[in-house]
Structure formats: structure tokens, C-alpha cells
Amino acid sequence: MDDLRNKYIDLIAGASDEGALEDLRVQAVGKKGEISLKMRELGKMTPEERQTAGPALNALKDEINAALAAKKAGLADAALNERLKGEWLDVTLPTRAMRQGTIHPISQVTEEITAIFADMGFAVAEGPQIDTDWYNFDALNIPGHHPARAEMDTFYMHRAEGDDRPPHVLRTHTSPVQIRYMEKHGAPCRIIAPGRVYRADYDQTHTPMFNQVEGLAIDKDISMANLKWVLEEFFSAFFEIDGIKTRFRASHFPFTEPSAEVDIQCSWVDGQLKIGEGDGWLEVLGSGMVHPKVLAAAGVDPNEWQGFAFGMGIDRIAMLKYGIPDLRAFFDSDLRWLRHYGFASLDVPTLHGGLSR
Ligand code: DAH
């Protein structure tokens, strides 16, 4: 029995792969294996012989099985190590020179806007791009007959005959996010809502889809003064020029009272636009104090709360900041344009690291 044991222990130790190991298993403890046959001979033994041979054979079988299992695990480990060695990759090596994608200026500018407003305590909110006409118009104090509905060149969603769900539109502005946010979170609140908006319009400065950012700050005592400060902080940070002045011009929006259109200071020198200097003005956004009816529509008590809102075209301020002449090129997906105006993919804009390096 010792010979048998030594023979198989040596053979198992020397097995080079799982196939050889399986052959050895069959040869030793398989149905017709050497050890199994020996166990069958137990029946021919005297009871005394059997008493010693039986347990010894069982122990041998267990030992062989254990050796087989250990070797099998060892072979699997070795195979894995071999594979890992083959697949080893030094992630610290520089990448191969390849055409890299770039971040679209709209994404970049949205990140910049978000970073600046986050620093002033504004959270980011989102709403659906397909919305009901109630959120897009009625709740914003634009009733059915209001001329603003026609002015906005709204895309209406097709409705099957007999469909009695409320009419849906492609949102014409980000203002409906004001309603959705206040409805859900109440007051006080301080948010911006960047996103896509849609109007049936197309020329050098208009595309049927473009991007806006909405701002909303509601509390007990928020005033136009807060609005002016926030916007001047924003424009100075965004254009990376200290102390940019704004000019508020009285205007009218159904969802604000009073309302103002806001210009930033600029100059035209030799056909070149310079932001933040000179005595010219450039219109950049609409704003005002949120109309009490808008607060009420969103379930916020206008006797208790008040605040400002504004809406600004992201594409437009991106064009101003990065000197991009034609809005339509933003959405042409021309790779040459994207390489020229795009931003490095790992260069995330932050206030401390620089917005537009
Ligand atoms: N929603 C307006 C538009 O699309 C922009 C706007 C003006 C938004 C005044 C506002 C605001 O929040 O107060 O043209």
C-alpha cells in the first residue's frame, strides 16, 4: 500500500496540466482504478485482515483525492498567473498618439456656468424637453390667447384624434423648470436649470434647437439688487474679467413683475468685440421678480415668498466668449469645427483650476 501511495503522490506532483491530472484520477480512484480494485478485494479477506486493510485503504483513497484537489487548485492558480502576466498593462504609460475627441463648447460652457453658480449656492435642476402646455405656458402666466405663445414659434406634439391628454409641446424655454422645481421642493430655493429648448426658427443666429439656462432664487426678502449682484458676479467669473458692469432695461415678460432685459458692458474696436470695457452694451438675458401668479401656480405662497428669475441663451454667451461667429455650426457635427472649438476631454472647468484654460 505504501508503494501505491508513493507512486500516485509522485505522479500527481509531476502532473503538468488538468488533463494529465484527470487521467491519474481515473487510474487511481476511478471505478476501475488501482485503489478501487484493491477495495473490491476486501471481500475476499478474513475479517481480521479486513479490519486493518479497510480503514487503511479508505485513508489512502482520501489522501489521493486530497492530493488531486490540491494539485488541481495549484494548476488553476498557475494558469491564472500565467494569463495575468500575459495581459499585464502599465496604465501609467502615455497613450498612443491618436485622434482624441473634444468636449463641445456647449458642454464646456454649461460646465463653466454650473461651476460659477454652484459657488454661489445654486443647485442644478432639470426638467423634461417634452412638456405640457400648462408647464410651458399657463403656469408661467401665459394664458391661451397670449401673443407670447405665437411669438415663441412653438412645436406642438402630434395628437391622435380623440386623445384627451393635455397638449404637449417641445419646451420653448427652460422657465417651466421653475414650476416643476418649486412644485416638488417648495421654497426657499436657489437653482439653475440648463438644457435644450426648441423653436421653429432658422438663420445665422437661430436654430430650431438651442440651449438656455434658467436661474431661480426664492426666499423671504430677495430683491432685484440680489439679482444684479449675482449676475455681475456671474459675468465677471464667466468672461474672466473683473468688475463687468450690467445695465438693466425695463421690459416685459408674463412670468416676472417687474421685468428687465440685462445688457453687459462692451466695446467695438476695429470690428472687434471686447466684453467688460467701453460704453457699448450687449443684450444677454431676460430677468425679473417672479410673478405672484407663477409662485401660486407652483404651490408657493406669494404672500410669504418672493425672488428673482432669469433666462439666458447658453449658445449665445458661448459664441461671445469663444469668438464663434455662426450659431448653426454648433449643431453641424463637423469634426474640423469640433477639433478647432472643442475642449480637452479631461480639462474640467473649475473656479480654482481655471474655467477655460
Ligand atoms: N423664458 C424667457 C425666454 O425664453 C427668458 C426669461 C426671461 C426667463 C425672464 C426668465 C425671466 O426666468 O425672468 O425668452
Tab-separated table of C-alpha atoms and ligand atoms in Angstrom:
chain	number	residue	atom	x	y	z
A	1	MET	CA	0.000	0.000	0.000
A	2	ASP	CA	2.935	2.317	0.679
A	3	ASP	CA	4.222	1.674	-2.825
A	4	LEU	CA	0.841	2.501	-4.245
A	5	ARG	CA	0.701	5.688	-2.202
A	6	ASN	CA	4.194	6.858	-3.143
A	7	LYS	CA	3.625	6.091	-6.789
A	8	TYR	CA	0.483	8.213	-7.051
A	9	ILE	CA	1.700	11.020	-4.839
A	10	ASP	CA	4.762	11.346	-7.098
A	11	LEU	CA	2.703	11.124	-10.286
A	12	ILE	CA	0.241	13.754	-9.042
A	13	ALA	CA	3.052	16.090	-8.042
A	14	GLY	CA	4.508	15.770	-11.520
A	15	ALA	CA	1.259	16.260	-13.478
A	16	SER	CA	1.673	19.177	-15.849
A	17	ASP	CA	-1.944	20.013	-16.644
A	18	GLU	CA	-5.542	19.283	-15.718
A	19	GLY	CA	-5.867	16.590	-18.411
A	20	ALA	CA	-2.949	14.573	-17.028
A	21	LEU	CA	-4.382	15.001	-13.540
A	22	GLU	CA	-7.761	13.648	-14.641
A	23	ASP	CA	-6.072	10.616	-16.219
A	24	LEU	CA	-4.322	9.946	-12.909
A	25	ARG	CA	-7.604	10.244	-11.013
A	26	VAL	CA	-9.217	7.617	-13.242
A	27	GLN	CA	-6.160	5.409	-12.964
A	28	ALA	CA	-6.085	5.543	-9.152
A	29	VAL	CA	-9.578	6.094	-7.739
A	30	GLY	CA	-11.820	5.810	-10.828
A	31	LYS	CA	-14.332	2.934	-10.966
A	32	LYS	CA	-11.706	0.565	-12.291
A	33	GLY	CA	-8.758	2.366	-10.726
A	34	GLU	CA	-5.993	0.614	-8.893
A	35	ILE	CA	-7.162	1.637	-5.429
A	36	SER	CA	-10.804	0.925	-6.199
A	37	LEU	CA	-9.896	-2.600	-7.344
A	38	LYS	CA	-7.953	-3.143	-4.138
A	39	MET	CA	-11.046	-2.126	-2.176
A	40	ARG	CA	-13.062	-4.720	-4.012
A	41	GLU	CA	-10.600	-7.363	-2.816
A	42	LEU	CA	-11.582	-6.594	0.787
A	43	GLY	CA	-14.455	-9.042	0.397
A	44	LYS	CA	-12.076	-11.913	-0.081
A	45	MET	CA	-10.162	-11.178	3.107
A	46	THR	CA	-10.622	-12.646	6.534
A	47	PRO	CA	-12.444	-10.361	8.987
A	48	GLU	CA	-9.173	-9.681	10.820
A	49	GLU	CA	-7.339	-8.715	7.656
A	50	ARG	CA	-10.233	-6.558	6.609
A	51	GLN	CA	-10.169	-4.702	9.911
A	52	THR	CA	-6.759	-3.226	9.175
A	53	ALA	CA	-6.845	-3.158	5.382
A	54	GLY	CA	-10.279	-1.465	5.146
A	55	PRO	CA	-9.508	1.740	7.076
A	56	ALA	CA	-6.020	1.890	5.534
A	57	LEU	CA	-7.436	1.722	2.009
A	58	ASN	CA	-10.058	4.357	2.817
A	59	ALA	CA	-7.391	6.625	4.247
A	60	LEU	CA	-5.280	6.093	1.143
A	61	LYS	CA	-8.203	6.953	-1.111
A	62	ASP	CA	-8.871	10.132	0.880
A	63	GLU	CA	-5.224	11.100	0.730
A	64	ILE	CA	-5.068	10.607	-3.035
A	65	ASN	CA	-8.283	12.589	-3.529
A	66	ALA	CA	-6.929	15.409	-1.372
A	67	ALA	CA	-3.652	15.426	-3.316
A	68	LEU	CA	-5.590	15.557	-6.585
A	69	ALA	CA	-7.696	18.508	-5.367
A	70	ALA	CA	-4.674	20.414	-4.073
A	71	LYS	CA	-2.780	19.897	-7.312
A	72	LYS	CA	-5.821	20.951	-9.325
A	73	ALA	CA	-6.082	24.203	-7.390
A	74	GLY	CA	-2.357	24.753	-7.796
A	75	LEU	CA	-2.568	24.267	-11.562
A	76	ALA	CA	-5.503	26.705	-11.803
A	77	ASP	CA	-3.543	29.342	-9.849
A	78	ALA	CA	-0.538	28.860	-12.083
A	79	ALA	CA	-2.702	29.171	-15.210
A	80	LEU	CA	-4.247	32.394	-13.880
A	81	ASN	CA	-0.847	33.843	-13.027
A	82	GLU	CA	0.376	32.957	-16.481
A	83	ARG	CA	-2.635	34.727	-18.021
A	84	LEU	CA	-2.244	37.799	-15.824
A	85	LYS	CA	1.384	38.030	-16.840
A	86	GLY	CA	0.337	37.957	-20.494
A	87	GLU	CA	-2.384	40.544	-20.035
A	88	TRP	CA	-0.337	42.900	-17.896
A	89	LEU	CA	-0.805	46.535	-18.765
A	90	ASP	CA	1.058	49.570	-17.482
A	91	VAL	CA	-1.699	52.165	-17.165
A	92	THR	CA	0.876	54.847	-16.399
A	93	LEU	CA	2.353	54.654	-19.897
A	94	PRO	CA	1.470	57.543	-22.222
A	95	THR	CA	-1.308	56.781	-24.710
A	96	ARG	CA	-0.543	56.037	-28.310
A	97	ALA	CA	-0.840	59.114	-30.485
A	98	MET	CA	-4.444	59.014	-31.637
A	99	ARG	CA	-7.210	61.314	-32.698
A	100	GLN	CA	-8.869	62.379	-29.496
A	101	GLY	CA	-12.427	63.549	-29.175
A	102	THR	CA	-13.134	67.000	-27.762
A	103	ILE	CA	-15.754	68.461	-25.472
A	104	HIS	CA	-18.336	70.503	-27.373
A	105	PRO	CA	-18.304	74.232	-26.492
A	106	ILE	CA	-21.919	73.955	-25.270
A	107	SER	CA	-20.961	71.225	-22.806
A	108	GLN	CA	-17.911	73.189	-21.751
A	109	VAL	CA	-19.861	76.416	-21.221
A	110	THR	CA	-22.626	74.547	-19.359
A	111	GLU	CA	-19.952	73.167	-17.020
A	112	GLU	CA	-18.492	76.647	-16.557
A	113	ILE	CA	-21.913	78.134	-15.756
A	114	THR	CA	-22.641	75.308	-13.327
A	115	ALA	CA	-19.295	75.787	-11.545
A	116	ILE	CA	-19.848	79.524	-11.119
A	117	PHE	CA	-23.422	79.255	-9.845
A	118	ALA	CA	-22.577	76.283	-7.620
A	119	ASP	CA	-20.062	78.553	-5.926
A	120	MET	CA	-22.932	80.951	-5.148
A	121	GLY	CA	-25.073	78.152	-3.711
A	122	PHE	CA	-27.218	77.326	-6.742
A	123	ALA	CA	-28.138	73.678	-7.309
A	124	VAL	CA	-28.753	72.269	-10.788
A	125	ALA	CA	-32.316	71.263	-11.722
A	126	GLU	CA	-33.638	69.571	-14.825
A	127	GLY	CA	-36.995	69.184	-16.499
A	128	PRO	CA	-38.416	67.315	-19.490
A	129	GLN	CA	-37.815	68.603	-23.014
A	130	ILE	CA	-41.316	67.486	-23.975
A	131	ASP	CA	-43.667	69.204	-21.562
A	132	THR	CA	-47.353	70.018	-21.299
A	133	ASP	CA	-48.535	73.414	-22.467
A	134	TRP	CA	-49.568	74.045	-18.868
A	135	TYR	CA	-45.961	73.954	-17.594
A	136	ASN	CA	-44.570	75.707	-20.657
A	137	PHE	CA	-47.220	78.465	-20.766
A	138	ASP	CA	-50.220	78.617	-18.394
A	139	ALA	CA	-48.312	78.108	-15.150
A	140	LEU	CA	-45.934	80.869	-16.286
A	141	ASN	CA	-48.835	83.284	-16.625
A	142	ILE	CA	-49.035	82.913	-20.403
A	143	PRO	CA	-52.740	82.084	-20.972
A	144	GLY	CA	-54.076	80.541	-24.183
A	145	HIS	CA	-54.730	83.762	-26.075
A	146	HIS	CA	-51.432	85.400	-25.075
A	147	PRO	CA	-49.320	86.657	-28.010
A	148	ALA	CA	-46.177	85.171	-26.420
A	149	ARG	CA	-47.425	81.733	-27.409
A	150	ALA	CA	-47.415	82.694	-31.064
A	151	GLU	CA	-44.143	84.624	-30.764
A	152	MET	CA	-42.356	81.580	-29.498
A	153	ASP	CA	-42.927	79.550	-32.689
A	154	THR	CA	-43.858	76.528	-30.629
A	155	PHE	CA	-43.506	72.954	-31.854
A	156	TYR	CA	-46.665	71.104	-30.822
A	157	MET	CA	-46.607	67.325	-30.487
A	158	HIS	CA	-48.912	65.460	-32.829
A	159	ARG	CA	-52.091	64.220	-31.199
A	160	ALA	CA	-54.247	61.385	-32.421
A	161	GLU	CA	-57.916	62.183	-32.826
A	162	GLY	CA	-59.787	61.639	-29.562
A	163	ASP	CA	-56.605	61.824	-27.458
A	164	ASP	CA	-57.755	63.790	-24.425
A	165	ARG	CA	-54.410	64.091	-22.679
A	166	PRO	CA	-53.192	67.673	-22.237
A	167	PRO	CA	-51.401	69.043	-25.322
A	168	HIS	CA	-47.631	68.545	-25.237
A	169	VAL	CA	-45.026	70.859	-26.713
A	170	LEU	CA	-41.269	70.829	-27.164
A	171	ARG	CA	-40.453	73.298	-24.387
A	172	THR	CA	-39.779	76.728	-25.838
A	173	HIS	CA	-37.718	77.835	-22.830
A	174	THR	CA	-36.277	76.475	-19.571
A	175	SER	CA	-38.757	78.510	-17.484
A	176	PRO	CA	-41.130	75.526	-16.931
A	177	VAL	CA	-38.380	74.022	-14.749
A	178	GLN	CA	-39.112	76.855	-12.278
A	179	ILE	CA	-42.626	75.482	-11.843
A	180	ARG	CA	-41.607	71.845	-11.673
A	181	TYR	CA	-38.881	72.563	-9.140
A	182	MET	CA	-41.000	74.701	-6.802
A	183	GLU	CA	-43.898	72.255	-7.066
A	184	LYS	CA	-41.633	69.483	-5.841
A	185	HIS	CA	-39.300	71.252	-3.407
A	186	GLY	CA	-41.192	74.398	-2.366
A	187	ALA	CA	-39.421	77.489	-1.076
A	188	PRO	CA	-36.807	78.686	-0.280
A	189	CYS	CA	-34.783	77.551	-3.275
A	190	ARG	CA	-31.822	78.550	-5.392
A	191	ILE	CA	-31.350	76.728	-8.690
A	192	ILE	CA	-30.140	76.970	-12.230
A	193	ALA	CA	-31.674	74.803	-14.956
A	194	PRO	CA	-29.570	74.413	-18.096
A	195	GLY	CA	-30.941	72.492	-21.059
A	196	ARG	CA	-32.249	72.246	-24.588
A	197	VAL	CA	-35.177	74.284	-25.847
A	198	TYR	CA	-36.949	74.350	-29.192
A	199	ARG	CA	-38.478	76.941	-31.506
A	200	ALA	CA	-39.360	76.820	-35.199
A	201	ASP	CA	-36.770	79.312	-36.364
A	202	TYR	CA	-33.609	79.091	-38.502
A	203	ASP	CA	-30.999	81.660	-39.562
A	204	GLN	CA	-27.475	82.744	-38.608
A	205	THR	CA	-28.479	83.436	-35.008
A	206	HIS	CA	-31.395	80.980	-34.613
A	207	THR	CA	-31.576	77.185	-34.711
A	208	PRO	CA	-34.684	75.072	-34.030
A	209	MET	CA	-32.935	73.583	-31.014
A	210	PHE	CA	-30.760	75.699	-28.768
A	211	ASN	CA	-29.698	75.894	-25.131
A	212	GLN	CA	-30.818	78.070	-22.268
A	213	VAL	CA	-30.052	78.331	-18.605
A	214	GLU	CA	-32.759	79.363	-16.201
A	215	GLY	CA	-31.998	80.875	-12.802
A	216	LEU	CA	-34.360	80.987	-9.824
A	217	ALA	CA	-33.820	82.245	-6.276
A	218	ILE	CA	-36.770	82.323	-3.880
A	219	ASP	CA	-36.676	83.362	-0.234
A	220	LYS	CA	-38.333	85.866	2.120
A	221	ASP	CA	-36.516	89.026	1.097
A	222	ILE	CA	-34.820	88.507	-2.258
A	223	SER	CA	-34.775	91.625	-4.430
A	224	MET	CA	-33.603	92.939	-7.803
A	225	ALA	CA	-30.438	94.080	-6.011
A	226	ASN	CA	-29.563	90.463	-5.296
A	227	LEU	CA	-30.252	89.656	-8.943
A	228	LYS	CA	-27.899	92.384	-10.139
A	229	TRP	CA	-25.121	91.250	-7.808
A	230	VAL	CA	-25.476	87.600	-8.774
A	231	LEU	CA	-25.414	88.429	-12.486
A	232	GLU	CA	-22.395	90.717	-12.216
A	233	GLU	CA	-20.551	88.064	-10.220
A	234	PHE	CA	-21.518	85.552	-12.853
A	235	PHE	CA	-20.429	87.579	-15.880
A	236	SER	CA	-17.124	88.578	-14.298
A	237	ALA	CA	-16.338	84.950	-13.500
A	238	PHE	CA	-17.609	83.669	-16.837
A	239	PHE	CA	-15.727	86.119	-19.041
A	240	GLU	CA	-12.781	86.008	-16.629
A	241	ILE	CA	-12.714	89.811	-16.456
A	242	ASP	CA	-13.071	91.603	-13.108
A	243	GLY	CA	-15.912	94.001	-12.478
A	244	ILE	CA	-18.105	93.596	-15.565
A	245	LYS	CA	-20.988	96.092	-15.384
A	246	THR	CA	-24.581	95.279	-16.273
A	247	ARG	CA	-27.372	97.539	-17.450
A	248	PHE	CA	-30.990	96.735	-16.613
A	249	ARG	CA	-33.600	97.905	-19.128
A	250	ALA	CA	-37.293	97.799	-18.239
A	251	SER	CA	-39.028	95.099	-20.247
A	252	HIS	CA	-41.975	92.774	-20.112
A	253	PHE	CA	-42.251	89.043	-19.507
A	254	PRO	CA	-45.537	87.484	-18.391
A	255	PHE	CA	-43.775	85.494	-15.658
A	256	THR	CA	-41.948	88.373	-13.965
A	257	GLU	CA	-43.007	91.697	-12.456
A	258	PRO	CA	-41.078	93.923	-12.763
A	259	SER	CA	-39.119	92.571	-15.712
A	260	ALA	CA	-35.767	93.620	-17.094
A	261	GLU	CA	-33.577	92.836	-20.024
A	262	VAL	CA	-29.946	92.812	-18.995
A	263	ASP	CA	-27.013	94.077	-21.064
A	264	ILE	CA	-23.311	93.691	-20.359
A	265	GLN	CA	-20.736	96.362	-20.961
A	266	CYS	CA	-18.728	96.048	-24.173
A	267	SER	CA	-16.839	97.954	-26.827
A	268	TRP	CA	-16.346	97.546	-30.562
A	269	VAL	CA	-12.795	98.429	-31.599
A	270	ASP	CA	-11.813	97.867	-35.250
A	271	GLY	CA	-14.675	95.461	-35.666
A	272	GLN	CA	-13.526	93.515	-32.598
A	273	LEU	CA	-15.893	92.969	-29.708
A	274	LYS	CA	-14.420	93.457	-26.233
A	275	ILE	CA	-16.513	92.498	-23.204
A	276	GLY	CA	-16.272	94.389	-19.917
A	277	GLU	CA	-14.957	97.709	-21.225
A	278	GLY	CA	-16.097	100.737	-23.222
A	279	ASP	CA	-19.515	102.322	-23.444
A	280	GLY	CA	-21.390	99.854	-25.628
A	281	TRP	CA	-23.988	97.408	-24.351
A	282	LEU	CA	-24.838	93.895	-25.404
A	283	GLU	CA	-28.128	92.250	-24.505
A	284	VAL	CA	-27.557	88.886	-22.851
A	285	LEU	CA	-30.621	87.826	-20.871
A	286	GLY	CA	-34.161	88.360	-19.600
A	287	SER	CA	-34.997	88.530	-15.924
A	288	GLY	CA	-37.214	89.924	-13.217
A	289	MET	CA	-39.019	89.310	-9.940
A	290	VAL	CA	-41.066	86.107	-10.190
A	291	HIS	CA	-44.747	86.990	-10.767
A	292	PRO	CA	-47.009	86.149	-7.794
A	293	LYS	CA	-49.233	84.106	-10.143
A	294	VAL	CA	-46.233	81.966	-11.093
A	295	LEU	CA	-45.407	81.292	-7.453
A	296	ALA	CA	-49.050	80.405	-6.781
A	297	ALA	CA	-49.210	78.089	-9.816
A	298	ALA	CA	-46.217	76.210	-8.393
A	299	GLY	CA	-47.838	75.950	-4.952
A	300	VAL	CA	-45.660	78.568	-3.266
A	301	ASP	CA	-47.473	81.255	-1.227
A	302	PRO	CA	-46.720	84.657	-2.841
A	303	ASN	CA	-47.634	86.431	0.426
A	304	GLU	CA	-44.769	84.689	2.123
A	305	TRP	CA	-42.132	84.231	-0.588
A	306	GLN	CA	-40.539	86.268	-3.348
A	307	GLY	CA	-37.498	86.089	-5.573
A	308	PHE	CA	-35.866	86.602	-8.917
A	309	ALA	CA	-35.603	84.568	-12.090
A	310	PHE	CA	-33.601	84.908	-15.259
A	311	GLY	CA	-33.198	83.119	-18.561
A	312	MET	CA	-30.118	83.249	-20.736
A	313	GLY	CA	-29.019	81.696	-24.033
A	314	ILE	CA	-26.065	79.381	-23.442
A	315	ASP	CA	-25.135	79.210	-27.121
A	316	ARG	CA	-25.082	82.978	-27.344
A	317	ILE	CA	-22.719	83.543	-24.435
A	318	ALA	CA	-20.567	80.640	-25.689
A	319	MET	CA	-20.287	82.441	-29.050
A	320	LEU	CA	-19.337	85.674	-27.273
A	321	LYS	CA	-16.740	84.097	-25.020
A	322	TYR	CA	-15.049	81.887	-27.590
A	323	GLY	CA	-15.472	84.070	-30.674
A	324	ILE	CA	-17.674	81.654	-32.597
A	325	PRO	CA	-19.411	83.524	-35.441
A	326	ASP	CA	-22.242	81.232	-36.605
A	327	LEU	CA	-24.699	79.535	-34.261
A	328	ARG	CA	-25.644	76.902	-36.835
A	329	ALA	CA	-22.100	75.449	-36.813
A	330	PHE	CA	-22.723	74.315	-33.205
A	331	PHE	CA	-25.056	71.625	-34.487
A	332	ASP	CA	-23.421	70.639	-37.799
A	333	SER	CA	-21.243	67.907	-36.229
A	334	ASP	CA	-18.382	68.961	-38.485
A	335	LEU	CA	-15.298	67.288	-36.992
A	336	ARG	CA	-12.966	70.033	-38.194
A	337	TRP	CA	-15.102	72.609	-36.343
A	338	LEU	CA	-15.242	70.413	-33.236
A	339	ARG	CA	-11.458	69.999	-33.222
A	340	HIS	CA	-10.979	73.730	-33.597
A	341	TYR	CA	-13.509	74.908	-30.998
A	342	GLY	CA	-13.623	71.813	-28.763
A	343	PHE	CA	-12.002	71.432	-25.336
A	344	ALA	CA	-9.671	68.758	-23.981
A	345	SER	CA	-11.763	65.984	-22.532
A	346	LEU	CA	-10.004	65.800	-19.169
A	347	ASP	CA	-9.804	69.538	-18.575
A	348	VAL	CA	-12.830	70.042	-16.359
A	349	PRO	CA	-13.609	73.715	-15.718
A	350	THR	CA	-13.375	74.770	-12.075
A	351	LEU	CA	-13.129	78.141	-10.405
A	352	HIS	CA	-9.805	77.312	-8.759
A	353	GLY	CA	-8.272	75.491	-11.741
A	354	GLY	CA	-9.434	77.977	-14.350
A	355	LEU	CA	-12.623	77.941	-16.373
A	356	SER	CA	-11.351	77.922	-19.935
A	357	ARG	CA	-7.626	77.173	-19.886
B	1	DAH	N1	-38.113	82.408	-20.779
B	1	DAH	C1	-37.621	83.576	-21.445
B	1	DAH	C2	-37.322	83.250	-22.901
B	1	DAH	O1	-37.201	82.159	-23.254
B	1	DAH	C3	-36.382	84.100	-20.790
B	1	DAH	C4	-36.642	84.618	-19.433
B	1	DAH	C5	-36.942	85.940	-19.214
B	1	DAH	C6	-36.580	83.756	-18.348
B	1	DAH	C7	-37.198	86.433	-17.963
B	1	DAH	C8	-36.822	84.233	-17.073
B	1	DAH	C9	-37.111	85.589	-16.890
B	1	DAH	O2	-36.757	83.447	-15.996
B	1	DAH	O3	-37.336	86.048	-15.642
B	1	DAH	O4	-37.157	84.077	-23.693
